[in-house]
């Protein structure tokens, strides 16, 4: 299923962070969403994940209209995200962090959880199994699962974040600057990981500043500036687009 964004707008007080934005992230492809700082990329992802509600416009995923739905309902449509700032919790183990991604999937209520009913324990066992599988999928070695997540090298923390998103078994994965703070080797490994997820059928919407990664990994690139779409196309098409080069001038070499 593809993600379709139409005339999407988000206003904050006096500022239009996303302005009449339209694009499609095709099923089974990696679509990169790029643009200078403040362009509105994170705001866009937050509307797609239900953290923010749009001012106007629409978001659909396949036949499902997502516009304005709260995050837990959007998650049920098979959409998961990672955040620009790592969300590792002090003192939680790697396995526990990833298991938090399964919250909301469970059917046992808070009372059952408090009473530690057998149904809850069974559910937790299942979540643990799913978390282990997700960590295996992103190549986090099993010997690290009991380690405090915040103590891991950055590259591994990013993988743990992706694993947490994967436990919900999404069909659409929204990634917000997953390569931020990674060294070139870690970035390359991350690229391979995302490429593998795409090959397994996941649709990926990737917000990323690392242009080398964007241009080598993406099937399509959507370029924003000041909340507006300024270009869309294949990596080579946007690289040679004058408006794109202008938007990045002095910021970054788009072709780097
Ligand atoms: N919750 C908010 N309240 C007010 N302004 C915001 C909020 N979130 C983002 N903005 C503003 O919206 C614009 C787009 O921000 P953002 O989506 O984070 O951009 P990007 O991720 O492309 O760097 C920026 O000018 C930012 O300051
Ligand atoms: Mg951002």
CSV table of C-alpha atoms and ligand atoms in Angstrom, one decimal:
chain,number,residue,atom,x,y,z
A,1,UNK,CA,0.0,0.0,0.0
A,2,UNK,CA,1.3,3.4,-0.8
A,3,UNK,CA,1.1,6.5,1.4
A,4,UNK,CA,-0.7,9.4,-0.3
A,5,UNK,CA,-0.3,13.0,1.0
A,6,UNK,CA,-2.6,15.6,-0.5
A,7,UNK,CA,-2.5,19.3,0.0
A,8,UNK,CA,-1.3,18.7,3.5
A,9,UNK,CA,-0.9,21.8,5.7
A,10,UNK,CA,0.2,22.3,9.3
A,11,UNK,CA,0.2,25.8,10.9
A,12,UNK,CA,1.7,26.6,14.3
A,13,UNK,CA,0.6,30.0,15.6
A,14,UNK,CA,2.0,32.3,12.9
A,15,UNK,CA,4.0,29.8,11.1
A,16,UNK,CA,3.1,27.4,8.2
A,17,UNK,CA,5.4,24.5,8.8
A,18,UNK,CA,3.9,22.3,6.1
A,19,UNK,CA,2.3,24.1,3.2
A,20,UNK,CA,-0.1,22.4,0.7
A,21,UNK,CA,2.2,19.4,0.4
A,22,UNK,CA,1.4,16.6,-2.0
A,23,UNK,CA,3.4,13.4,-2.7
A,24,UNK,CA,3.1,9.6,-2.8
A,25,UNK,CA,5.4,7.1,-1.1
A,26,UNK,CA,5.0,4.1,-3.3
A,27,UNK,CA,4.5,0.6,-1.8
A,28,UNK,CA,7.7,-1.4,-1.4
A,29,UNK,CA,9.9,1.6,-2.2
A,30,UNK,CA,12.2,3.9,-0.2
A,31,UNK,CA,11.0,7.5,-0.6
A,32,UNK,CA,13.3,10.1,0.8
A,33,UNK,CA,12.0,13.3,2.2
A,34,UNK,CA,14.8,15.9,2.2
A,35,UNK,CA,15.1,19.7,2.7
A,36,UNK,CA,17.1,22.2,4.8
A,37,UNK,CA,16.6,22.5,8.5
A,38,UNK,CA,13.1,23.8,9.4
A,39,UNK,CA,11.7,22.7,6.0
A,40,UNK,CA,8.9,20.8,7.8
A,41,UNK,CA,10.1,17.2,7.4
A,42,UNK,CA,9.6,16.1,11.0
A,43,UNK,CA,6.2,17.9,11.1
A,44,UNK,CA,5.2,15.9,8.0
A,45,UNK,CA,6.2,12.6,9.7
A,46,UNK,CA,4.4,13.6,12.9
A,47,UNK,CA,1.2,14.1,10.9
A,48,UNK,CA,1.6,10.7,9.2
A,49,UNK,CA,2.2,9.0,12.6
A,50,UNK,CA,-0.6,10.8,14.4
A,51,UNK,CA,1.5,12.8,16.8
A,52,UNK,CA,0.2,16.0,15.2
A,53,UNK,CA,-3.1,16.6,13.6
A,54,UNK,CA,-3.0,18.4,10.2
A,55,UNK,CA,-4.6,21.9,9.8
A,56,UNK,CA,-5.9,20.8,6.4
A,57,UNK,CA,-5.4,18.4,3.6
A,58,UNK,CA,-5.4,14.6,3.7
A,59,UNK,CA,-3.2,11.5,4.4
A,60,UNK,CA,-4.3,8.1,3.2
A,61,UNK,CA,-2.6,4.7,3.3
A,62,UNK,CA,-4.1,2.3,0.8
A,63,UNK,CA,-7.8,2.8,1.3
A,64,UNK,CA,-7.5,4.0,4.9
A,65,UNK,CA,-7.9,7.7,5.6
A,66,UNK,CA,-5.5,8.6,8.3
A,67,UNK,CA,-6.0,12.3,8.5
A,68,UNK,CA,-6.2,13.5,12.1
A,69,UNK,CA,-6.4,10.0,13.6
A,70,UNK,CA,-4.6,9.6,17.0
A,71,UNK,CA,-1.3,7.7,17.0
A,72,UNK,CA,-2.6,4.4,18.4
A,73,UNK,CA,-5.2,4.1,15.6
A,74,UNK,CA,-2.6,5.0,13.0
A,75,UNK,CA,-0.3,2.3,14.4
A,76,UNK,CA,-3.1,-0.3,13.9
A,77,UNK,CA,-3.0,0.6,10.2
A,78,UNK,CA,0.6,-0.7,10.1
A,79,UNK,CA,2.5,2.5,10.4
A,80,UNK,CA,5.5,2.9,12.8
A,81,UNK,CA,8.2,5.5,13.1
A,82,UNK,CA,11.5,6.4,14.7
A,83,UNK,CA,12.4,9.7,16.2
A,84,UNK,CA,15.1,12.2,15.3
A,85,UNK,CA,16.3,12.2,18.9
A,86,UNK,CA,17.0,8.8,20.3
A,87,UNK,CA,14.4,7.6,22.8
A,88,UNK,CA,16.5,5.2,24.9
A,89,UNK,CA,15.4,5.1,28.4
A,90,UNK,CA,17.9,5.1,31.2
A,91,UNK,CA,18.2,1.7,32.9
A,92,UNK,CA,16.0,-0.1,30.4
A,93,UNK,CA,17.7,-3.1,28.7
A,94,UNK,CA,17.9,-3.3,24.9
A,95,UNK,CA,15.2,-6.0,25.0
A,96,UNK,CA,12.9,-3.9,27.2
A,97,UNK,CA,13.2,-0.9,25.0
A,98,UNK,CA,12.2,-2.9,22.0
A,99,UNK,CA,9.3,-4.5,23.8
A,100,UNK,CA,7.9,-1.0,24.5
A,101,UNK,CA,7.1,-0.9,20.8
A,102,UNK,CA,4.6,-3.7,21.3
A,103,UNK,CA,2.5,-1.7,23.8
A,104,UNK,CA,-0.8,-0.9,22.2
A,105,UNK,CA,-0.8,-4.2,20.4
A,106,UNK,CA,-1.7,-6.1,23.6
A,107,UNK,CA,-5.3,-6.9,24.4
A,108,UNK,CA,-5.0,-7.2,28.1
A,109,UNK,CA,-6.1,-4.1,30.0
A,110,UNK,CA,-4.3,-2.4,32.8
A,111,UNK,CA,-6.2,-4.3,35.5
A,112,UNK,CA,-5.3,-7.6,34.1
A,113,UNK,CA,-1.7,-6.4,33.9
A,114,UNK,CA,-1.7,-5.3,37.5
A,115,UNK,CA,-3.1,-8.7,38.7
A,116,UNK,CA,-0.5,-10.4,36.5
A,117,UNK,CA,-3.1,-12.7,35.1
A,118,UNK,CA,-1.9,-15.7,33.0
A,119,UNK,CA,-3.2,-14.1,29.9
A,120,UNK,CA,-0.9,-11.1,30.5
A,121,UNK,CA,2.1,-13.3,31.1
A,122,UNK,CA,1.4,-15.2,27.9
A,123,UNK,CA,1.1,-11.9,26.1
A,124,UNK,CA,4.4,-10.7,27.5
A,125,UNK,CA,6.1,-13.9,26.4
A,126,UNK,CA,4.8,-13.3,22.9
A,127,UNK,CA,6.0,-9.7,22.9
A,128,UNK,CA,9.4,-10.8,24.1
A,129,UNK,CA,9.6,-13.3,21.3
A,130,UNK,CA,8.6,-10.6,18.7
A,131,UNK,CA,11.2,-8.2,20.2
A,132,UNK,CA,13.9,-10.8,19.9
A,133,UNK,CA,13.0,-11.4,16.2
A,134,UNK,CA,13.0,-7.7,15.5
A,135,UNK,CA,16.4,-7.3,17.1
A,136,UNK,CA,17.7,-10.2,15.0
A,137,UNK,CA,16.3,-8.6,11.9
A,138,UNK,CA,18.3,-5.4,12.5
A,139,UNK,CA,21.5,-7.5,13.4
A,140,UNK,CA,21.8,-6.6,17.1
A,141,UNK,CA,23.8,-9.5,18.5
A,142,UNK,CA,21.7,-11.4,21.1
A,143,UNK,CA,24.5,-11.1,23.7
A,144,UNK,CA,23.6,-7.4,23.9
A,145,UNK,CA,19.9,-7.8,24.7
A,146,UNK,CA,20.4,-7.5,28.5
A,147,UNK,CA,22.7,-4.5,28.2
A,148,UNK,CA,21.5,-1.0,29.2
A,149,UNK,CA,20.3,0.5,25.9
A,150,UNK,CA,21.7,3.9,26.6
A,151,UNK,CA,25.2,2.4,27.0
A,152,UNK,CA,25.4,1.1,23.5
A,153,UNK,CA,27.3,2.8,20.7
A,154,UNK,CA,25.2,5.2,18.7
A,155,UNK,CA,25.0,3.0,15.6
A,156,UNK,CA,23.5,0.1,17.7
A,157,UNK,CA,21.1,2.5,19.5
A,158,UNK,CA,19.7,3.5,16.1
A,159,UNK,CA,19.2,-0.2,15.2
A,160,UNK,CA,17.5,-0.7,18.5
A,161,UNK,CA,15.1,2.2,17.6
A,162,UNK,CA,14.3,0.6,14.3
A,163,UNK,CA,13.7,-2.8,16.0
A,164,UNK,CA,11.3,-1.1,18.4
A,165,UNK,CA,9.4,0.2,15.3
A,166,UNK,CA,9.5,-3.2,13.7
A,167,UNK,CA,7.8,-5.1,16.6
A,168,UNK,CA,4.5,-3.6,15.6
A,169,UNK,CA,5.0,-5.4,12.2
A,170,UNK,CA,4.5,-2.2,10.2
A,171,UNK,CA,3.9,-2.0,6.5
A,172,UNK,CA,5.0,1.6,6.4
A,173,UNK,CA,8.1,2.7,8.3
A,174,UNK,CA,8.8,6.4,8.9
A,175,UNK,CA,12.4,7.1,9.7
A,176,UNK,CA,13.5,10.5,11.0
A,177,UNK,CA,17.2,11.1,10.3
A,178,UNK,CA,18.4,7.6,11.2
A,179,UNK,CA,22.0,8.3,10.1
A,180,UNK,CA,22.4,11.4,12.3
A,181,UNK,CA,25.5,11.0,14.4
A,182,UNK,CA,26.6,7.8,12.7
A,183,UNK,CA,30.1,7.3,11.3
A,184,UNK,CA,30.5,6.3,7.6
A,185,UNK,CA,30.7,2.6,8.3
A,186,UNK,CA,27.6,2.6,10.6
A,187,UNK,CA,25.8,4.7,7.9
A,188,UNK,CA,26.6,2.1,5.3
A,189,UNK,CA,25.4,-0.7,7.5
A,190,UNK,CA,22.2,1.2,8.1
A,191,UNK,CA,21.7,1.7,4.4
A,192,UNK,CA,22.0,-2.0,3.8
A,193,UNK,CA,19.5,-2.6,6.6
A,194,UNK,CA,17.0,-0.2,5.2
A,195,UNK,CA,17.5,-1.7,1.7
A,196,UNK,CA,16.8,-5.2,3.1
A,197,UNK,CA,13.7,-4.0,4.8
A,198,UNK,CA,12.4,-2.6,1.5
A,199,UNK,CA,13.3,-5.9,-0.2
A,200,UNK,CA,11.1,-7.7,2.4
A,201,UNK,CA,8.2,-5.5,1.1
A,202,UNK,CA,8.2,-2.6,3.6
A,203,UNK,CA,7.3,0.8,2.4
A,204,UNK,CA,9.8,3.4,3.8
A,205,UNK,CA,9.6,7.1,4.1
A,206,UNK,CA,13.1,8.3,5.0
A,207,UNK,CA,13.9,11.8,6.3
A,208,UNK,CA,17.7,12.1,6.0
A,209,UNK,CA,20.4,14.7,5.7
A,210,UNK,CA,23.1,12.3,4.6
A,211,UNK,CA,22.9,12.9,0.8
A,212,UNK,CA,25.2,10.1,-0.1
A,213,UNK,CA,22.9,7.7,1.7
A,214,UNK,CA,19.7,9.3,0.2
A,215,UNK,CA,21.0,9.3,-3.3
A,216,UNK,CA,22.3,5.7,-3.3
A,217,UNK,CA,19.4,4.2,-1.3
A,218,UNK,CA,16.2,5.9,-2.4
A,219,UNK,CA,13.9,5.0,-5.2
A,220,UNK,CA,12.3,8.5,-5.2
A,221,UNK,CA,13.2,11.8,-3.6
A,222,UNK,CA,10.8,14.5,-2.4
A,223,UNK,CA,12.3,17.9,-1.7
A,224,UNK,CA,10.8,20.4,0.6
A,225,UNK,CA,11.7,24.0,1.5
A,226,UNK,CA,9.8,26.3,3.8
A,227,UNK,CA,7.0,23.7,4.1
A,228,UNK,CA,6.5,23.5,0.3
A,229,UNK,CA,7.3,20.8,-2.2
A,230,UNK,CA,10.0,22.1,-4.5
A,231,UNK,CA,10.9,19.0,-6.4
A,232,UNK,CA,10.2,15.3,-6.7
A,233,UNK,CA,11.8,12.6,-8.9
A,234,UNK,CA,14.5,10.0,-9.0
A,235,UNK,CA,17.8,10.8,-7.2
A,236,UNK,CA,19.5,11.9,-10.4
A,237,UNK,CA,16.5,14.0,-11.4
A,238,UNK,CA,16.5,16.0,-8.1
A,239,UNK,CA,20.3,16.3,-8.0
A,240,UNK,CA,20.2,18.2,-11.3
A,241,UNK,CA,17.2,20.3,-10.3
A,242,UNK,CA,18.1,24.0,-10.1
A,243,UNK,CA,15.7,24.8,-7.3
A,244,UNK,CA,17.0,22.0,-5.2
A,245,UNK,CA,20.6,23.1,-5.7
A,246,UNK,CA,19.6,26.6,-4.8
A,247,UNK,CA,17.8,25.6,-1.6
A,248,UNK,CA,20.9,23.7,-0.5
A,249,UNK,CA,23.4,26.3,-1.6
A,250,UNK,CA,25.8,27.0,1.2
A,251,UNK,CA,24.1,24.3,3.3
A,252,UNK,CA,25.3,21.1,1.7
A,253,UNK,CA,26.5,19.8,-1.6
A,254,UNK,CA,23.5,17.8,-2.9
A,255,UNK,CA,25.7,15.7,-5.1
A,256,UNK,CA,28.1,14.8,-2.3
B,1,LIG,N1,5.4,22.1,17.9
B,1,LIG,C1,5.8,23.2,17.2
B,1,LIG,N2,5.3,24.4,17.6
B,1,LIG,C2,5.7,25.5,16.8
B,1,LIG,N3,6.5,25.5,15.8
B,1,LIG,C3,7.0,24.3,15.4
B,1,LIG,C4,6.7,23.1,16.1
B,1,LIG,N4,7.3,22.0,15.5
B,1,LIG,C5,8.0,22.5,14.5
B,1,LIG,N5,7.9,23.9,14.4
B,1,LIG,C6,8.4,24.8,13.4
B,1,LIG,O1,8.0,24.3,12.2
B,1,LIG,C7,9.1,24.4,11.2
B,1,LIG,C8,9.4,23.1,10.6
B,1,LIG,O2,10.0,22.3,11.6
B,1,LIG,P1,10.4,20.8,11.4
B,1,LIG,O3,9.2,20.0,10.9
B,1,LIG,O4,11.0,20.3,12.7
B,1,LIG,O5,11.5,20.9,10.3
B,1,LIG,P2,12.6,19.9,9.8
B,1,LIG,O6,12.4,18.5,10.4
B,1,LIG,O7,12.5,19.9,8.3
B,1,LIG,O8,14.0,20.4,10.3
B,1,LIG,C9,10.2,25.1,11.9
B,1,LIG,O9,10.2,26.4,11.7
B,1,LIG,C10,10.0,24.7,13.4
B,1,LIG,O10,10.5,25.7,14.2
B,2,LIG,MG1,13.5,17.3,11.7
